[in-house]
Coordinates of C-alpha atoms and ligand atoms in Angstrom, one line a residue:
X121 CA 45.8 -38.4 -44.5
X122 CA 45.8 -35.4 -42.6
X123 CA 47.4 -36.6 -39.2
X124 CA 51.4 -37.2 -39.2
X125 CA 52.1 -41.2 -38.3
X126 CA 54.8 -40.1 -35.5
X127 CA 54.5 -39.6 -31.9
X128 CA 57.1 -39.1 -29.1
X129 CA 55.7 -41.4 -26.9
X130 CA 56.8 -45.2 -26.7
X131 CA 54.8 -47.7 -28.5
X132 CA 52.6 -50.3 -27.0
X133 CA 52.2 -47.4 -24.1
X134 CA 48.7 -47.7 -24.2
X135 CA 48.0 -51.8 -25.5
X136 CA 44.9 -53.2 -23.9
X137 CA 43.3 -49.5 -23.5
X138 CA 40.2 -48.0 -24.8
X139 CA 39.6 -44.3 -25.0
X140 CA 36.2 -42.5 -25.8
X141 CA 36.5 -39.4 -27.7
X142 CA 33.5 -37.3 -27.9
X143 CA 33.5 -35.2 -31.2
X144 CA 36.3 -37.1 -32.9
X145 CA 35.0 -37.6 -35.8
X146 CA 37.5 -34.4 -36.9
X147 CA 39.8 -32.0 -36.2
X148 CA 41.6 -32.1 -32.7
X149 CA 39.3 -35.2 -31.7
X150 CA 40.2 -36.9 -34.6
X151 CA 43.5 -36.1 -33.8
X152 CA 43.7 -37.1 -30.3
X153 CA 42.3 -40.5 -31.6
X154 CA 45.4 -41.1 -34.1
X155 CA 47.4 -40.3 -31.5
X156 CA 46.2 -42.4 -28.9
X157 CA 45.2 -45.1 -31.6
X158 CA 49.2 -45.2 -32.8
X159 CA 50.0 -46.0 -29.1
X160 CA 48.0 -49.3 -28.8
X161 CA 44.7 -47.7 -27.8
X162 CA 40.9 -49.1 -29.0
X163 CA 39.2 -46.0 -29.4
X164 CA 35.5 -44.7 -29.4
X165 CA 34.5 -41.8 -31.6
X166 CA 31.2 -40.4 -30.6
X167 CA 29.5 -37.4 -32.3
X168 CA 27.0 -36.2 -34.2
X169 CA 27.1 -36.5 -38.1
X170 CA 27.4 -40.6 -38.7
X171 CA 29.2 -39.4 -42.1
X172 CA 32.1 -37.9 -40.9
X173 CA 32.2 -40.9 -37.8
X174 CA 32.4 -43.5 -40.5
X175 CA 35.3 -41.6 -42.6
X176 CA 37.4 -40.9 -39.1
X177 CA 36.8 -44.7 -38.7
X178 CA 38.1 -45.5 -42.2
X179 CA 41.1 -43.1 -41.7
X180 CA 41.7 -44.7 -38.3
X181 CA 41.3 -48.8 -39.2
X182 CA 43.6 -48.2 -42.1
X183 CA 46.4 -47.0 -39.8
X184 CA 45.8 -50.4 -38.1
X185 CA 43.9 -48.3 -35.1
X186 CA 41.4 -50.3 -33.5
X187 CA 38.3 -47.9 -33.6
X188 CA 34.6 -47.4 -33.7
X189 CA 32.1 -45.2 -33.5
X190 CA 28.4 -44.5 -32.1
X191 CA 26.2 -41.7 -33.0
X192 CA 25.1 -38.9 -30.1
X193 CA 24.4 -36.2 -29.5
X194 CA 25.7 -35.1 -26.2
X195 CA 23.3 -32.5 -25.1
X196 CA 20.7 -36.1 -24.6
X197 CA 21.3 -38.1 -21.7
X198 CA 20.1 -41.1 -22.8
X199 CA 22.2 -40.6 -26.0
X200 CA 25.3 -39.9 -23.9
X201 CA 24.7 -43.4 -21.6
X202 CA 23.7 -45.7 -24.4
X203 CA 27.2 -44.4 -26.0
X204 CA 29.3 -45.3 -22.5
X205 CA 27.4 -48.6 -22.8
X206 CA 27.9 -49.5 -26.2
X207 CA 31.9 -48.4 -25.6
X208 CA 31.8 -50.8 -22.1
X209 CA 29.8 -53.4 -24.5
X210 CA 32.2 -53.3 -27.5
X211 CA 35.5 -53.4 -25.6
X212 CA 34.8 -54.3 -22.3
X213 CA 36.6 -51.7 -20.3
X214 CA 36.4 -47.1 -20.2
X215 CA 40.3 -46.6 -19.3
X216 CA 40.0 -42.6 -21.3
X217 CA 37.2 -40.3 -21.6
X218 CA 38.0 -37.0 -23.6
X219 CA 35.7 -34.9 -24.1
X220 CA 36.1 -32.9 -27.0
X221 CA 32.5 -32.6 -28.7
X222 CA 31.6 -28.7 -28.3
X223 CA 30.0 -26.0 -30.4
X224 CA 29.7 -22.1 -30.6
X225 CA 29.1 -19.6 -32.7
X226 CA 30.5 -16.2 -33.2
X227 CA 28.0 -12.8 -31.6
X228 CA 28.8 -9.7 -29.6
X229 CA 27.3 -11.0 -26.0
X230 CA 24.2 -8.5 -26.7
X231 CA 22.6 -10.6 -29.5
X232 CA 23.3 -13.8 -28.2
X233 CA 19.7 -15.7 -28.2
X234 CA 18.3 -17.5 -25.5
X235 CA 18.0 -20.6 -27.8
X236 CA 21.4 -19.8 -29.1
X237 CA 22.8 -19.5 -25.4
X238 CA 21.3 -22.2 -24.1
X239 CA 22.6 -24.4 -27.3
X240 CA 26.0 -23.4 -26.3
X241 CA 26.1 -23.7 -22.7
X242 CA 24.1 -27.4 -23.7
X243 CA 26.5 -28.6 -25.4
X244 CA 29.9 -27.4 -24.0
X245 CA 28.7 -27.8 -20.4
X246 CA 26.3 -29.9 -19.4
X247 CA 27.1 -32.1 -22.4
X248 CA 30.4 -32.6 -20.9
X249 CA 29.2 -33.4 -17.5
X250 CA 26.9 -35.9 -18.7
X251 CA 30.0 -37.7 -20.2
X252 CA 32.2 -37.3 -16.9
X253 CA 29.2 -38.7 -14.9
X254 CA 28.4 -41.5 -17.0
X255 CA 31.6 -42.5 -17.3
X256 CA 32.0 -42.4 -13.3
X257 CA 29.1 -44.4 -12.5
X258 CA 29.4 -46.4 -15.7
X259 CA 33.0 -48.1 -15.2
X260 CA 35.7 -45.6 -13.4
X261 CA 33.9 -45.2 -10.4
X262 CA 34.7 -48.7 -9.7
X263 CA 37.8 -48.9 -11.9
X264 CA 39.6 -45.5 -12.4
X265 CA 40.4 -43.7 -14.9
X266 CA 41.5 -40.8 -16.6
X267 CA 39.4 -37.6 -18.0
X268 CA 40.5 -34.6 -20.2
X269 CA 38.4 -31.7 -21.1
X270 CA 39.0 -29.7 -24.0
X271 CA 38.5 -26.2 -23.4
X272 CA 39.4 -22.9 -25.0
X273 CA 41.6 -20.1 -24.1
X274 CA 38.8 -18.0 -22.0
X275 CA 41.2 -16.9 -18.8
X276 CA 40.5 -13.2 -19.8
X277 CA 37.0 -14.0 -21.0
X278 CA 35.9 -14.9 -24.1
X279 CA 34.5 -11.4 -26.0
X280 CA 32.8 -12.1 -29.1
X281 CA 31.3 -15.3 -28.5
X282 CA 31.1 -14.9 -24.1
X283 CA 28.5 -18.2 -24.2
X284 CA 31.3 -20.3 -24.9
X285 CA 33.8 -18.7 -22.7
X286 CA 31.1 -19.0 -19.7
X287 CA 30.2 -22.4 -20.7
X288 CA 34.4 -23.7 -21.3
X289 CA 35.1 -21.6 -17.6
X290 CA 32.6 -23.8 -16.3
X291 CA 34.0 -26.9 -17.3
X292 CA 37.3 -26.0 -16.1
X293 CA 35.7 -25.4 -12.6
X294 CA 34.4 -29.2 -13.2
X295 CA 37.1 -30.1 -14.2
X296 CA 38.5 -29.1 -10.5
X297 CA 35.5 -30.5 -9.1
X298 CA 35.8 -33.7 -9.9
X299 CA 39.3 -34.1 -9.4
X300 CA 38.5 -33.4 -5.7
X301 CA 35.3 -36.0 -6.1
X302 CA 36.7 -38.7 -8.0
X303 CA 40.1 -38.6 -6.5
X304 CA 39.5 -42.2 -4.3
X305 CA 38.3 -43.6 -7.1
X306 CA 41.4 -43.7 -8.8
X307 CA 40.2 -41.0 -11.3
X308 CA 42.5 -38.3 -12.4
X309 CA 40.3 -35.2 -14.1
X310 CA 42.3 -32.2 -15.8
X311 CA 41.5 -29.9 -19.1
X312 CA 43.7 -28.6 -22.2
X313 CA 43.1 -25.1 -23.2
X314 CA 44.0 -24.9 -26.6
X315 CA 44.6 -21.1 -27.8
X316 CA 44.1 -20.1 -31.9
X317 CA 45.0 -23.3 -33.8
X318 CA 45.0 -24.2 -37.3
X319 CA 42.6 -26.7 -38.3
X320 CA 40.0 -28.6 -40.2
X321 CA 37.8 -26.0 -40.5
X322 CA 40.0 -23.3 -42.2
X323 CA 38.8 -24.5 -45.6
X324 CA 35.5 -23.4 -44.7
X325 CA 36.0 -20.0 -43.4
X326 CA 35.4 -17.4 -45.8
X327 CA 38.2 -16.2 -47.7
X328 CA 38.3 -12.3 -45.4
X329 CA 37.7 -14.6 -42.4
X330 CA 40.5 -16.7 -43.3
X331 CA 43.4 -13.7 -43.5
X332 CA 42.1 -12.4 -40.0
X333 CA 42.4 -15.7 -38.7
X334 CA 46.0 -16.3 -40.1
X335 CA 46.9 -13.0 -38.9
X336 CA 45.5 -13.3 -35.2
X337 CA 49.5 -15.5 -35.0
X338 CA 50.9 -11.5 -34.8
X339 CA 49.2 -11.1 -31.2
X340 CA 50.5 -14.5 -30.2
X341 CA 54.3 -14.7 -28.5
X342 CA 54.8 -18.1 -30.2
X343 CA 53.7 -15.8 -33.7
X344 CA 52.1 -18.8 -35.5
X345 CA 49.2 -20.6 -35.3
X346 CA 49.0 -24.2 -33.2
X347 CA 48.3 -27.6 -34.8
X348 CA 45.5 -30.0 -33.8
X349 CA 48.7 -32.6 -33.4
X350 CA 50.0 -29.8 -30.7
X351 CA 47.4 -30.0 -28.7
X352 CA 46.5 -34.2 -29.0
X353 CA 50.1 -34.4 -27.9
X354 CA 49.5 -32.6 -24.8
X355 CA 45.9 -34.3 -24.0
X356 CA 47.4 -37.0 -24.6
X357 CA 50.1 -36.6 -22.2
X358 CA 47.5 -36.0 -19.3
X359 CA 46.2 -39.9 -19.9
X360 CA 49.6 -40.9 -19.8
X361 CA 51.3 -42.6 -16.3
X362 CA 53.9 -39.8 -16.7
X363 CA 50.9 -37.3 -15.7
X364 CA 50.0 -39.8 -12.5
X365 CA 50.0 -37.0 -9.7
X366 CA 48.4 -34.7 -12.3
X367 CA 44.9 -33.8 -11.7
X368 CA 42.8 -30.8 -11.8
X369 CA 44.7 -28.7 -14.2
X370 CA 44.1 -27.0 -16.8
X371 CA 46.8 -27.2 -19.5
X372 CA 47.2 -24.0 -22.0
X373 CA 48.4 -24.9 -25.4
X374 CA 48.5 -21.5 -26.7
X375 CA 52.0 -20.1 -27.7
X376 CA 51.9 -18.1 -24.4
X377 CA 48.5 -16.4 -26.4
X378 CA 46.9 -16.2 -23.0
X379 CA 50.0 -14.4 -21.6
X380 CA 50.2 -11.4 -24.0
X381 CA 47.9 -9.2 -26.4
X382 CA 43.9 -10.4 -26.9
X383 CA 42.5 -10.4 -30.3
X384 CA 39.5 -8.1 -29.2
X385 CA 39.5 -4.2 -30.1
X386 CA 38.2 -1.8 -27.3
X387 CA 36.9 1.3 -29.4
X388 CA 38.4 4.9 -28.2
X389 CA 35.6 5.6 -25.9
X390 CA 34.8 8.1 -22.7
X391 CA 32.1 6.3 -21.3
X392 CA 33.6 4.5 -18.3
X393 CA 32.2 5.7 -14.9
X394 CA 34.4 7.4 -12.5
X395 CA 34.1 7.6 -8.8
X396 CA 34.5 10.9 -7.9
X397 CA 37.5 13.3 -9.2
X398 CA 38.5 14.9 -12.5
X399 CA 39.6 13.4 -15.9
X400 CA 43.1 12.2 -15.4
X401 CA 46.0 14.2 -17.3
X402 CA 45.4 13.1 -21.3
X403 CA 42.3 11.7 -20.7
X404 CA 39.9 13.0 -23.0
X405 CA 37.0 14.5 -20.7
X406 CA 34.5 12.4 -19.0
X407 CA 31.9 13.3 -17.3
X408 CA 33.2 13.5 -13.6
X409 CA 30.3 12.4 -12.0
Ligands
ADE1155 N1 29.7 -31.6 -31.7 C1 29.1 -30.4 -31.7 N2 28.0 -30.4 -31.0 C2 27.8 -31.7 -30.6 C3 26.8 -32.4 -29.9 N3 25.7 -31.8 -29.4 N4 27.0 -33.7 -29.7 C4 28.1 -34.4 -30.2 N5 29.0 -33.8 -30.8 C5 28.9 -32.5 -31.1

């Protein structure tokens, strides 16, 4: 089993809750849902490949974790509300919704897709608002409740794959949104930002991709990598009453990453424009305009 049976908070904190986790079928998800689970939480794993659902649900029941799981995809709508509903029928109550579920792939901005672009901003985006909103008018609207977003660590943009940094910037705008919105409904809303962190997928990177990755911990203060279990600890900590007056933050999880050097190479270049003036001492010409 991949996920370590130990947490720091108490038991029993969260008996008689039920959580939704979008896109826990693996990795931090999956993750979040031990975490959670191991603390007295039902949870709901929603995503798209019924496979993997059904192994995370194995995993989970034979930790003694009440789980289950419902297919969607959460760029559909009607996907999204039938799994609020069949969460609401199942266990009667929507205390946590973490939305996790997102997508991207790696391309230099300028041949990005439209299909590909919208994909991205579908999914990470507006997939994750139609979560939040069914989950509002669903059950916390009346109720309360608590919502963390998974993001990514986008402060300085995102180069290399800038539809998923535009579509994670969004959600931590939402994410500030709602908090504002949903605040008299008893609804806290806040984000994790987790920065490079060592997961599930590193089996399936190829093997050059796999020694850049492990060497992007040099241009991180922390210099290593995070763990899915890092960052479930600290969404986790955002549903818990300890993070009561918490609400429309975002929470980095990236070994002060975001703080220090980026993992994106400018090439030596003269191309910049200039207002006026003459190349600067050591600059190498320029045009001066
Ligand atoms: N994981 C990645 N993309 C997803 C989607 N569209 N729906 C649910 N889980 C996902």
């Amino acid at each position: 089993m991949e996920s370590k049976p130990l947490s720091i908070y108490r038991d029993g904190l969260f008996d008689g809750r039920m959580a939704l986790i979008t896109g826990g079928g693996s990795g931090i998800g999956k993750a979040i849902a031990f975490e959670l689970g191991r603390l007295g939480c039902s949870v709901v794993l929603a995503a798209r490949k019924a496979e993997r659902l059904e192994s995370a649900v194995t995993e989970l029941s034979a930790a003694g974790i009440t789980a289950r799981s419902i297919v969607c995809n959460i760029r559909d709508e009607e996907q999204v509300a039938a799994a609020v509903a069949f969460t609401l029928e199942a266990f009667g109550r929507l205390d946590f919704l973490v939305n996790n579920a997102g997508g991207q792939f790696p391309s230099p901005a300028a041949h990005i897709r439209t299909k590909g672009w919208n994909a991205v901003l579908e999914t990470n985006l507006t997939g994750t608002f139609f979560l939040c909103r069914e989950a509002h008018n669903a059950w916390m609207g009346e109720h309360g409740g608590a919502i963390v977003n998974i993001i990514a660590d986008m402060h300085r943009g995102f180069p290399g794959m800038a539809h998923t940094g535009a579509a994670r910037a969004g959600v931590d705008n939402l994410t500030k949104s709602l908090a504002v919105e949903w605040a008299h409904c008893g609804i806290r809303v806040n984000a994790v930002a987790p920065g490079i962190i060592f997961g599930s997928g590193y089996d399936n990177y190829a093997p050059h991709f796999q020694q850049v990755f492990l060497a992007m911990a040099d241009n991180i203060p922390a210099r290593r990598l995070g763990t899915e279990e890092e960052v479930a600890c600290a969404a986790v900590f955002l549903l818990t009453p300890g993070a009561a007056y918490i609400s429309g933050d975002t929470l980095r999880v990236d070994g002060a990453g975001s703080l220090w050097r980026t993992h994106w190479e400018v090439p030596p270049h003269d191309a910049f424009p200039r207002y006026g003036g003459q190349p600067l001492p050591g600059e190498s010409g320029g045009s001066g305009e």
